[in-house]
Amino acid sequence: MRKLLALALAAAMALSLAACGGSADSGDTTPADTGASDAADAAQDTGDAVPDAPAGGGTIGVCIYKFDDAFMTTYRNALQEILEGKGYSVTVQDGNNDQSKQNEQINTYITQGVDALIINPVMTSAADQIIATVKEAGIPTVLINREPTAEQMSAYDKLVYVGCDAAQSGTFQGELILDTPNKGDINGDGKVSYIMIQGDPENIDAQLRTEYSVKALTDAGVEVEELDSQRGDWDREKGQTICANDLAQYGDQIEVVFCNNDDMAIGALQSIQAAGRTVNEDIYLVGVDALDAALTEVANGNMTGTVLNDAVGQATAAVEEMEKLLGGATYASGSQSVYVDYVKVTPDNVADFQ
Ligand code: BGC
């Protein structure tokens, strides 16, 4: 709770809502805006600009792709707390990583007549179907965490996506390595040899973090060598296994372990320690999310750094956008993504997030 409040405060200060495609225009009800800062203004102004949402009286259906995901657990708890704090009646369903199960849950919510839906799709590839379903039912919908394309979203004007710009988190991971004394080249052989432990590759967050973390290094003129890149599906145990196998195979050649999220990084850390390696001395390790466990390891020097994936900021923005929709707002095509900034977390600033 303390952390939730602290993060909410940090989010309020750092929250920069930037719209994908340069506009967070709430369509019919708010003036058109262009550019990220205008988008932030639009987000701030919305209270005045759109009719009031039914204050606290509504029923909200929330679908989470699976409860057994460390980051989405923080996110869904924040969502529930914010919605209930505003007086909404909330039901949260576990999709168990099964898209057909989630489809049924969405249909049930529709039959029950919920006022709005907040959906974390199981599969981004199912976005067309989800969007068609909620459109036909006319239910205002906020998609979270797994971003569909702008074209897919343009099918329904009472739909908005709230998330983060995944490329930014990848860039920040690369910068965390560039900020080390040897820029990641621990053995001084002129190149950074890394392994990449990926999330679910169907997820744009996994794709862009994988690409942009390495791009940050190459853009800075650093030569890189990929020893291995494997999917760990955001899962701690898989992160541990992949890292253990790679350490057995490549040993001291591995200078950097990039993990697309913290849960896999925590798993990787267990293998790093079991192999007798020492983070920040003979190997670097970075993740994304700023889970509590990762913040502890950054503070202890057992992780080089992480990147705050602001669950509370995103939950806050998701509820804000939902209320705009409930107030009658519609979204213009190309202006249906709202982004919350990532933040780099290092030993220098980790205390601000704990
Ligand atoms: C988070 C992961 C999480 C995934 C779920 C990502 O943004 O960084 O930790 O597992 O979302 O879709």
mmCIF file of C-alpha atoms and ligand atoms in Angstrom:
data_model
loop_
_atom_site.group_PDB
_atom_site.id
_atom_site.type_symbol
_atom_site.label_atom_id
_atom_site.label_comp_id
_atom_site.label_asym_id
_atom_site.label_seq_id
_atom_site.Cartn_x
_atom_site.Cartn_y
_atom_site.Cartn_z
ATOM 1 C CA MET A 1 0.000 0.000 0.000
ATOM 2 C CA ARG A 2 2.809 2.373 0.948
ATOM 3 C CA LYS A 3 4.490 1.553 -2.319
ATOM 4 C CA LEU A 4 1.250 1.970 -4.205
ATOM 5 C CA LEU A 5 0.846 5.450 -2.816
ATOM 6 C CA ALA A 6 4.477 6.312 -3.424
ATOM 7 C CA LEU A 7 4.253 5.080 -6.974
ATOM 8 C CA ALA A 8 1.013 6.940 -7.499
ATOM 9 C CA LEU A 9 2.732 10.087 -6.320
ATOM 10 C CA ALA A 10 5.708 9.453 -8.556
ATOM 11 C CA ALA A 11 3.303 8.718 -11.367
ATOM 12 C CA ALA A 12 1.458 11.960 -10.761
ATOM 13 C CA MET A 13 4.731 13.858 -10.942
ATOM 14 C CA ALA A 14 6.317 11.995 -13.793
ATOM 15 C CA LEU A 15 3.175 11.009 -15.627
ATOM 16 C CA SER A 16 3.545 12.117 -19.115
ATOM 17 C CA LEU A 17 0.747 10.825 -21.170
ATOM 18 C CA ALA A 18 1.797 10.870 -24.748
ATOM 19 C CA ALA A 19 -0.447 9.686 -27.480
ATOM 20 C CA CYS A 20 0.705 7.382 -30.184
ATOM 21 C CA GLY A 21 0.329 9.055 -33.520
ATOM 22 C CA GLY A 22 0.704 12.444 -31.927
ATOM 23 C CA SER A 23 -2.760 12.998 -30.603
ATOM 24 C CA ALA A 24 -4.863 12.073 -27.628
ATOM 25 C CA ASP A 25 -7.891 13.643 -29.116
ATOM 26 C CA SER A 26 -10.983 12.472 -27.376
ATOM 27 C CA GLY A 27 -12.801 12.900 -30.613
ATOM 28 C CA ASP A 28 -16.227 14.449 -30.480
ATOM 29 C CA THR A 29 -15.960 15.866 -27.036
ATOM 30 C CA THR A 30 -12.491 17.348 -26.668
ATOM 31 C CA PRO A 31 -10.747 19.697 -29.042
ATOM 32 C CA ALA A 32 -8.281 18.098 -31.429
ATOM 33 C CA ASP A 33 -4.725 17.995 -30.137
ATOM 34 C CA THR A 34 -1.428 17.269 -31.762
ATOM 35 C CA GLY A 35 1.900 16.355 -30.247
ATOM 36 C CA ALA A 36 2.816 14.645 -27.037
ATOM 37 C CA SER A 37 2.663 17.656 -24.757
ATOM 38 C CA ASP A 38 -0.706 18.652 -26.157
ATOM 39 C CA ALA A 39 -1.775 15.128 -25.498
ATOM 40 C CA ALA A 40 -0.718 15.487 -21.892
ATOM 41 C CA ASP A 41 -2.725 18.707 -21.700
ATOM 42 C CA ALA A 42 -5.687 16.969 -23.215
ATOM 43 C CA ALA A 43 -5.444 14.262 -20.594
ATOM 44 C CA GLN A 44 -5.339 16.910 -17.867
ATOM 45 C CA ASP A 45 -8.160 18.937 -19.331
ATOM 46 C CA THR A 46 -10.471 16.087 -19.870
ATOM 47 C CA GLY A 47 -12.365 16.533 -16.640
ATOM 48 C CA ASP A 48 -13.698 19.859 -17.913
ATOM 49 C CA ALA A 49 -13.934 18.919 -21.537
ATOM 50 C CA VAL A 50 -16.075 15.807 -21.420
ATOM 51 C CA PRO A 51 -19.384 15.291 -19.687
ATOM 52 C CA ASP A 52 -19.106 13.751 -16.231
ATOM 53 C CA ALA A 53 -18.974 9.991 -16.089
ATOM 54 C CA PRO A 54 -21.678 8.338 -13.978
ATOM 55 C CA ALA A 55 -19.919 9.074 -10.684
ATOM 56 C CA GLY A 56 -18.997 5.810 -9.109
ATOM 57 C CA GLY A 57 -22.237 4.099 -10.017
ATOM 58 C CA GLY A 58 -21.067 1.905 -12.856
ATOM 59 C CA THR A 59 -20.236 -1.745 -13.162
ATOM 60 C CA ILE A 60 -16.839 -2.519 -14.665
ATOM 61 C CA GLY A 61 -15.602 -5.829 -16.054
ATOM 62 C CA VAL A 62 -11.847 -6.355 -16.039
ATOM 63 C CA CYS A 63 -10.122 -9.178 -17.951
ATOM 64 C CA ILE A 64 -6.477 -10.031 -17.164
ATOM 65 C CA TYR A 65 -4.568 -12.359 -19.501
ATOM 66 C CA LYS A 66 -3.448 -14.452 -16.538
ATOM 67 C CA PHE A 67 -3.316 -13.802 -12.806
ATOM 68 C CA ASP A 68 -0.083 -15.750 -12.511
ATOM 69 C CA ASP A 69 2.048 -12.910 -13.916
ATOM 70 C CA ALA A 70 4.052 -10.862 -11.445
ATOM 71 C CA PHE A 71 3.706 -7.509 -13.201
ATOM 72 C CA MET A 72 0.025 -7.938 -14.067
ATOM 73 C CA THR A 73 -0.651 -8.801 -10.433
ATOM 74 C CA THR A 74 0.580 -5.382 -9.327
ATOM 75 C CA TYR A 75 -1.325 -3.815 -12.196
ATOM 76 C CA ARG A 76 -4.642 -5.533 -11.509
ATOM 77 C CA ASN A 77 -4.454 -4.815 -7.779
ATOM 78 C CA ALA A 78 -3.882 -1.148 -8.580
ATOM 79 C CA LEU A 79 -6.783 -1.134 -11.048
ATOM 80 C CA GLN A 80 -9.129 -2.731 -8.572
ATOM 81 C CA GLU A 81 -8.107 -0.367 -5.794
ATOM 82 C CA ILE A 82 -8.529 2.729 -7.957
ATOM 83 C CA LEU A 83 -11.887 1.629 -9.392
ATOM 84 C CA GLU A 84 -13.307 0.584 -6.033
ATOM 85 C CA GLY A 85 -11.962 3.760 -4.476
ATOM 86 C CA LYS A 86 -14.080 5.654 -6.977
ATOM 87 C CA GLY A 87 -17.168 3.652 -6.058
ATOM 88 C CA TYR A 88 -17.402 1.383 -9.111
ATOM 89 C CA SER A 89 -18.546 -2.182 -8.780
ATOM 90 C CA VAL A 90 -15.682 -4.258 -10.207
ATOM 91 C CA THR A 91 -15.237 -7.864 -11.278
ATOM 92 C CA VAL A 92 -11.795 -9.097 -12.356
ATOM 93 C CA GLN A 93 -11.451 -12.332 -14.346
ATOM 94 C CA ASP A 94 -8.392 -14.535 -14.879
ATOM 95 C CA GLY A 95 -7.966 -15.552 -18.526
ATOM 96 C CA ASN A 96 -5.507 -18.308 -17.548
ATOM 97 C CA ASN A 97 -3.495 -17.455 -20.667
ATOM 98 C CA ASP A 98 -6.315 -18.907 -22.771
ATOM 99 C CA GLN A 99 -7.864 -16.613 -25.378
ATOM 100 C CA SER A 100 -11.025 -18.670 -25.832
ATOM 101 C CA LYS A 101 -11.612 -18.568 -22.087
ATOM 102 C CA GLN A 102 -11.177 -14.795 -22.131
ATOM 103 C CA ASN A 103 -13.604 -14.495 -25.051
ATOM 104 C CA GLU A 104 -16.228 -16.263 -22.932
ATOM 105 C CA GLN A 105 -15.515 -13.922 -20.040
ATOM 106 C CA ILE A 106 -16.010 -10.914 -22.296
ATOM 107 C CA ASN A 107 -19.299 -12.341 -23.582
ATOM 108 C CA THR A 108 -20.482 -12.958 -20.028
ATOM 109 C CA TYR A 109 -19.685 -9.386 -19.029
ATOM 110 C CA ILE A 110 -21.641 -8.186 -22.054
ATOM 111 C CA THR A 111 -24.634 -10.346 -21.152
ATOM 112 C CA GLN A 112 -24.467 -9.003 -17.608
ATOM 113 C CA GLY A 113 -24.648 -5.477 -19.031
ATOM 114 C CA VAL A 114 -21.437 -3.976 -17.639
ATOM 115 C CA ASP A 115 -20.986 -0.252 -18.266
ATOM 116 C CA ALA A 116 -17.375 -0.547 -19.422
ATOM 117 C CA LEU A 117 -14.645 -3.120 -19.984
ATOM 118 C CA ILE A 118 -10.928 -3.003 -19.270
ATOM 119 C CA ILE A 119 -9.197 -5.820 -21.163
ATOM 120 C CA ASN A 120 -5.634 -7.145 -21.086
ATOM 121 C CA PRO A 121 -5.859 -9.438 -24.134
ATOM 122 C CA VAL A 122 -4.361 -12.907 -23.917
ATOM 123 C CA MET A 123 -3.208 -12.679 -27.502
ATOM 124 C CA THR A 124 -2.593 -9.482 -29.387
ATOM 125 C CA SER A 125 -3.567 -11.401 -32.504
ATOM 126 C CA ALA A 126 -7.092 -11.754 -31.076
ATOM 127 C CA ALA A 127 -7.562 -7.977 -31.034
ATOM 128 C CA ASP A 128 -9.767 -7.900 -34.156
ATOM 129 C CA GLN A 129 -12.185 -10.346 -32.644
ATOM 130 C CA ILE A 130 -12.265 -8.648 -29.249
ATOM 131 C CA ILE A 131 -12.812 -5.254 -30.845
ATOM 132 C CA ALA A 132 -15.623 -6.581 -33.072
ATOM 133 C CA THR A 133 -17.338 -8.120 -30.037
ATOM 134 C CA VAL A 134 -17.250 -5.025 -27.837
ATOM 135 C CA LYS A 135 -18.217 -2.824 -30.757
ATOM 136 C CA GLU A 136 -21.276 -4.890 -31.543
ATOM 137 C CA ALA A 137 -22.313 -4.678 -27.898
ATOM 138 C CA GLY A 138 -21.541 -0.943 -27.830
ATOM 139 C CA ILE A 139 -19.480 -1.258 -24.622
ATOM 140 C CA PRO A 140 -16.829 1.420 -24.004
ATOM 141 C CA THR A 141 -13.532 -0.459 -23.763
ATOM 142 C CA VAL A 142 -10.002 0.226 -22.590
ATOM 143 C CA LEU A 143 -7.368 -2.239 -23.777
ATOM 144 C CA ILE A 144 -4.261 -2.480 -21.624
ATOM 145 C CA ASN A 145 -0.715 -3.929 -21.683
ATOM 146 C CA ARG A 146 -0.840 -5.651 -25.107
ATOM 147 C CA GLU A 147 -1.088 -3.105 -27.847
ATOM 148 C CA PRO A 148 -2.996 -3.796 -31.057
ATOM 149 C CA THR A 149 -2.223 -1.837 -34.223
ATOM 150 C CA ALA A 150 -3.752 1.587 -34.793
ATOM 151 C CA GLU A 151 -5.610 0.123 -37.747
ATOM 152 C CA GLN A 152 -7.207 -2.595 -35.637
ATOM 153 C CA MET A 153 -8.334 -0.072 -33.044
ATOM 154 C CA SER A 154 -9.758 2.286 -35.647
ATOM 155 C CA ALA A 155 -12.659 -0.164 -36.116
ATOM 156 C CA TYR A 156 -14.297 1.172 -32.925
ATOM 157 C CA ASP A 157 -14.314 4.768 -31.723
ATOM 158 C CA LYS A 158 -15.271 3.930 -28.129
ATOM 159 C CA LEU A 159 -12.020 2.062 -27.662
ATOM 160 C CA VAL A 160 -8.648 3.235 -26.393
ATOM 161 C CA TYR A 161 -5.349 1.531 -25.541
ATOM 162 C CA VAL A 162 -3.367 2.495 -22.437
ATOM 163 C CA GLY A 163 0.201 1.273 -22.125
ATOM 164 C CA CYS A 164 3.795 2.293 -22.612
ATOM 165 C CA ASP A 165 6.114 2.767 -25.548
ATOM 166 C CA ALA A 166 7.990 -0.532 -25.340
ATOM 167 C CA ALA A 167 10.841 0.765 -27.506
ATOM 168 C CA GLN A 168 11.615 3.278 -24.749
ATOM 169 C CA SER A 169 12.081 0.527 -22.156
ATOM 170 C CA GLY A 170 14.469 -1.311 -24.468
ATOM 171 C CA THR A 171 16.477 1.846 -25.073
ATOM 172 C CA PHE A 172 16.668 2.452 -21.329
ATOM 173 C CA GLN A 173 17.984 -1.082 -20.767
ATOM 174 C CA GLY A 174 20.714 -0.477 -23.318
ATOM 175 C CA GLU A 175 21.553 2.835 -21.664
ATOM 176 C CA LEU A 176 21.872 1.125 -18.277
ATOM 177 C CA ILE A 177 24.639 -0.976 -19.829
ATOM 178 C CA LEU A 178 26.225 2.024 -21.562
ATOM 179 C CA ASP A 179 26.362 3.744 -18.170
ATOM 180 C CA THR A 180 28.573 1.033 -16.658
ATOM 181 C CA PRO A 181 32.306 1.873 -16.346
ATOM 182 C CA ASN A 182 33.268 -0.386 -19.293
ATOM 183 C CA LYS A 183 30.030 0.067 -21.283
ATOM 184 C CA GLY A 184 29.331 -3.631 -20.893
ATOM 185 C CA ASP A 185 32.661 -4.810 -22.289
ATOM 186 C CA ILE A 186 33.873 -6.457 -19.103
ATOM 187 C CA ASN A 187 36.638 -8.546 -20.686
ATOM 188 C CA GLY A 188 37.882 -5.687 -22.859
ATOM 189 C CA ASP A 189 37.746 -7.615 -26.128
ATOM 190 C CA GLY A 190 36.078 -4.728 -27.944
ATOM 191 C CA LYS A 191 32.566 -6.165 -28.026
ATOM 192 C CA VAL A 192 29.669 -6.711 -25.651
ATOM 193 C CA SER A 193 28.677 -10.387 -25.594
ATOM 194 C CA TYR A 194 25.135 -10.858 -24.352
ATOM 195 C CA ILE A 195 22.271 -13.257 -23.964
ATOM 196 C CA MET A 196 18.677 -12.101 -24.470
ATOM 197 C CA ILE A 197 15.881 -13.686 -22.428
ATOM 198 C CA GLN A 198 12.666 -12.715 -24.158
ATOM 199 C CA GLY A 199 9.051 -12.486 -23.060
ATOM 200 C CA ASP A 200 6.288 -13.986 -25.174
ATOM 201 C CA PRO A 201 7.464 -13.083 -28.693
ATOM 202 C CA GLU A 202 3.862 -12.480 -29.819
ATOM 203 C CA ASN A 203 3.863 -9.472 -27.483
ATOM 204 C CA ILE A 204 5.121 -6.181 -28.897
ATOM 205 C CA ASP A 205 6.788 -5.407 -25.535
ATOM 206 C CA ALA A 206 9.029 -8.446 -25.999
ATOM 207 C CA GLN A 207 9.783 -7.613 -29.623
ATOM 208 C CA LEU A 208 10.672 -3.976 -29.042
ATOM 209 C CA ARG A 209 12.619 -4.479 -25.822
ATOM 210 C CA THR A 210 14.704 -7.133 -27.558
ATOM 211 C CA GLU A 211 15.385 -4.868 -30.507
ATOM 212 C CA TYR A 212 15.897 -1.522 -28.791
ATOM 213 C CA SER A 213 18.091 -2.678 -25.898
ATOM 214 C CA VAL A 214 20.706 -3.839 -28.391
ATOM 215 C CA LYS A 215 20.077 -0.891 -30.710
ATOM 216 C CA ALA A 216 21.001 1.519 -27.893
ATOM 217 C CA LEU A 217 24.437 -0.122 -27.806
ATOM 218 C CA THR A 218 24.997 -0.237 -31.551
ATOM 219 C CA ASP A 219 23.706 3.340 -31.961
ATOM 220 C CA ALA A 220 26.387 4.368 -29.451
ATOM 221 C CA GLY A 221 29.003 2.684 -31.636
ATOM 222 C CA VAL A 222 29.425 -0.334 -29.380
ATOM 223 C CA GLU A 223 30.047 -3.652 -31.087
ATOM 224 C CA VAL A 224 27.817 -6.479 -29.896
ATOM 225 C CA GLU A 225 27.785 -10.250 -30.070
ATOM 226 C CA GLU A 226 24.599 -12.206 -29.423
ATOM 227 C CA LEU A 227 25.436 -15.535 -27.797
ATOM 228 C CA ASP A 228 21.831 -16.613 -27.351
ATOM 229 C CA SER A 229 18.296 -15.246 -27.598
ATOM 230 C CA GLN A 230 15.417 -17.353 -26.310
ATOM 231 C CA ARG A 231 11.827 -16.953 -25.247
ATOM 232 C CA GLY A 232 11.243 -17.168 -21.505
ATOM 233 C CA ASP A 233 7.571 -16.132 -21.758
ATOM 234 C CA TRP A 234 7.904 -13.541 -18.942
ATOM 235 C CA ASP A 235 8.351 -16.456 -16.520
ATOM 236 C CA ARG A 236 10.835 -16.587 -13.636
ATOM 237 C CA GLU A 237 11.577 -20.298 -13.853
ATOM 238 C CA LYS A 238 12.135 -20.164 -17.589
ATOM 239 C CA GLY A 239 14.470 -17.196 -17.091
ATOM 240 C CA GLN A 240 16.410 -19.221 -14.556
ATOM 241 C CA THR A 241 16.690 -22.274 -16.819
ATOM 242 C CA ILE A 242 17.707 -20.359 -19.940
ATOM 243 C CA CYS A 243 20.348 -18.439 -18.021
ATOM 244 C CA ALA A 244 21.685 -21.586 -16.319
ATOM 245 C CA ASN A 245 22.031 -23.378 -19.661
ATOM 246 C CA ASP A 246 23.708 -20.384 -21.266
ATOM 247 C CA LEU A 247 26.134 -19.983 -18.371
ATOM 248 C CA ALA A 248 27.015 -23.666 -18.678
ATOM 249 C CA GLN A 249 27.555 -23.286 -22.416
ATOM 250 C CA TYR A 250 29.184 -19.855 -22.713
ATOM 251 C CA GLY A 251 30.606 -19.281 -19.220
ATOM 252 C CA ASP A 252 32.755 -16.147 -18.921
ATOM 253 C CA GLN A 253 31.968 -15.083 -22.457
ATOM 254 C CA ILE A 254 28.622 -13.752 -21.196
ATOM 255 C CA GLU A 255 29.034 -10.125 -20.178
ATOM 256 C CA VAL A 256 25.420 -8.959 -20.232
ATOM 257 C CA VAL A 257 22.122 -10.689 -19.495
ATOM 258 C CA PHE A 258 19.216 -8.744 -20.986
ATOM 259 C CA CYS A 259 15.820 -9.845 -19.689
ATOM 260 C CA ASN A 260 12.607 -8.484 -21.178
ATOM 261 C CA ASN A 261 11.143 -8.335 -17.677
ATOM 262 C CA ASP A 262 12.162 -8.458 -14.012
ATOM 263 C CA ASP A 263 10.590 -11.784 -13.158
ATOM 264 C CA MET A 264 12.877 -13.503 -15.677
ATOM 265 C CA ALA A 265 15.801 -11.388 -14.400
ATOM 266 C CA ILE A 266 15.189 -12.601 -10.855
ATOM 267 C CA GLY A 267 15.283 -16.159 -12.195
ATOM 268 C CA ALA A 268 18.452 -15.385 -14.144
ATOM 269 C CA LEU A 269 20.039 -13.933 -11.006
ATOM 270 C CA GLN A 270 19.552 -17.222 -9.195
ATOM 271 C CA SER A 271 21.493 -18.983 -11.963
ATOM 272 C CA ILE A 272 24.167 -16.291 -12.053
ATOM 273 C CA GLN A 273 24.734 -16.680 -8.320
ATOM 274 C CA ALA A 274 24.653 -20.480 -8.524
ATOM 275 C CA ALA A 275 27.378 -20.279 -11.189
ATOM 276 C CA GLY A 276 29.553 -18.227 -8.832
ATOM 277 C CA ARG A 277 29.316 -15.074 -10.926
ATOM 278 C CA THR A 278 28.937 -11.600 -9.405
ATOM 279 C CA VAL A 279 26.657 -8.998 -10.954
ATOM 280 C CA ASN A 280 28.318 -5.651 -11.641
ATOM 281 C CA GLU A 281 31.759 -7.280 -11.279
ATOM 282 C CA ASP A 282 31.952 -10.019 -13.891
ATOM 283 C CA ILE A 283 28.469 -9.846 -15.458
ATOM 284 C CA TYR A 284 25.680 -7.285 -15.912
ATOM 285 C CA LEU A 285 21.969 -7.964 -15.520
ATOM 286 C CA VAL A 286 19.024 -5.753 -16.469
ATOM 287 C CA GLY A 287 15.246 -6.202 -16.427
ATOM 288 C CA VAL A 288 12.067 -4.181 -16.852
ATOM 289 C CA ASP A 289 9.098 -3.530 -14.505
ATOM 290 C CA ALA A 290 10.634 -2.475 -11.170
ATOM 291 C CA LEU A 291 8.987 -5.311 -9.275
ATOM 292 C CA ASP A 292 9.619 -5.138 -5.523
ATOM 293 C CA ALA A 293 12.041 -8.066 -5.712
ATOM 294 C CA ALA A 294 14.004 -6.374 -8.492
ATOM 295 C CA LEU A 295 14.184 -3.078 -6.636
ATOM 296 C CA THR A 296 15.684 -4.945 -3.689
ATOM 297 C CA GLU A 297 18.290 -6.547 -5.972
ATOM 298 C CA VAL A 298 19.143 -3.227 -7.631
ATOM 299 C CA ALA A 299 19.605 -1.680 -4.184
ATOM 300 C CA ASN A 300 21.809 -4.631 -3.131
ATOM 301 C CA GLY A 301 23.874 -4.401 -6.289
ATOM 302 C CA ASN A 302 22.654 -7.786 -7.566
ATOM 303 C CA MET A 303 21.008 -6.258 -10.609
ATOM 304 C CA THR A 304 22.630 -3.560 -12.715
ATOM 305 C CA GLY A 305 19.317 -1.816 -13.109
ATOM 306 C CA THR A 306 15.711 -2.082 -14.153
ATOM 307 C CA VAL A 307 13.118 0.103 -15.836
ATOM 308 C CA LEU A 308 9.946 1.175 -14.072
ATOM 309 C CA ASN A 309 6.923 -0.140 -15.950
ATOM 310 C CA ASP A 310 4.502 2.080 -14.095
ATOM 311 C CA ALA A 311 1.613 -0.210 -13.178
ATOM 312 C CA VAL A 312 -0.042 2.394 -10.983
ATOM 313 C CA GLY A 313 0.405 5.146 -13.581
ATOM 314 C CA GLN A 314 -1.082 2.913 -16.266
ATOM 315 C CA ALA A 315 -3.959 1.798 -14.038
ATOM 316 C CA THR A 316 -4.653 5.446 -13.236
ATOM 317 C CA ALA A 317 -4.590 6.394 -16.908
ATOM 318 C CA ALA A 318 -6.757 3.402 -17.851
ATOM 319 C CA VAL A 319 -9.436 4.480 -15.373
ATOM 320 C CA GLU A 320 -9.152 8.088 -16.579
ATOM 321 C CA GLU A 321 -9.673 7.005 -20.184
ATOM 322 C CA MET A 322 -12.526 4.712 -19.160
ATOM 323 C CA GLU A 323 -14.236 7.648 -17.478
ATOM 324 C CA LYS A 324 -13.819 9.748 -20.604
ATOM 325 C CA LEU A 325 -15.521 6.998 -22.580
ATOM 326 C CA LEU A 326 -18.293 6.703 -19.996
ATOM 327 C CA GLY A 327 -18.723 10.450 -20.301
ATOM 328 C CA GLY A 328 -19.395 10.055 -24.014
ATOM 329 C CA ALA A 329 -15.947 10.641 -25.513
ATOM 330 C CA THR A 330 -15.006 8.954 -28.753
ATOM 331 C CA TYR A 331 -11.525 8.495 -30.203
ATOM 332 C CA ALA A 332 -10.393 9.423 -33.654
ATOM 333 C CA SER A 333 -8.575 6.828 -35.705
ATOM 334 C CA GLY A 334 -4.805 7.069 -35.155
ATOM 335 C CA SER A 335 -5.282 8.655 -31.712
ATOM 336 C CA GLN A 336 -6.267 5.631 -29.725
ATOM 337 C CA SER A 337 -3.038 4.892 -27.820
ATOM 338 C CA VAL A 338 -2.163 6.643 -24.577
ATOM 339 C CA TYR A 339 1.336 6.083 -23.242
ATOM 340 C CA VAL A 340 2.787 6.397 -19.735
ATOM 341 C CA ASP A 341 6.550 6.971 -19.534
ATOM 342 C CA TYR A 342 9.039 4.343 -18.414
ATOM 343 C CA VAL A 343 11.697 5.421 -15.885
ATOM 344 C CA LYS A 344 15.268 4.104 -15.563
ATOM 345 C CA VAL A 345 16.016 2.651 -12.130
ATOM 346 C CA THR A 346 19.621 2.469 -10.886
ATOM 347 C CA PRO A 347 21.213 2.194 -7.443
ATOM 348 C CA ASP A 348 21.262 6.014 -7.437
ATOM 349 C CA ASN A 349 17.495 6.484 -7.569
ATOM 350 C CA VAL A 350 16.146 3.088 -6.494
ATOM 351 C CA ALA A 351 15.142 4.398 -3.070
ATOM 352 C CA ASP A 352 12.577 6.667 -4.759
ATOM 353 C CA PHE A 353 10.692 3.586 -5.931
ATOM 354 C CA GLN A 354 10.841 1.412 -2.830
HETATM 355 C C1 BGC B 1 5.672 -6.714 -18.518
HETATM 356 C C2 BGC B 1 5.839 -8.166 -18.209
HETATM 357 C C3 BGC B 1 4.513 -8.860 -18.270
HETATM 358 C C4 BGC B 1 3.851 -8.592 -19.610
HETATM 359 C C5 BGC B 1 2.483 -9.213 -19.699
HETATM 360 C C6 BGC B 1 4.972 -6.555 -19.853
HETATM 361 O O1 BGC B 1 4.771 -5.204 -20.117
HETATM 362 O O2 BGC B 1 6.916 -6.085 -18.559
HETATM 363 O O3 BGC B 1 6.395 -8.359 -16.932
HETATM 364 O O4 BGC B 1 4.693 -10.237 -18.072
HETATM 365 O O5 BGC B 1 3.742 -7.208 -19.823
HETATM 366 O O6 BGC B 1 1.887 -8.958 -20.935
#
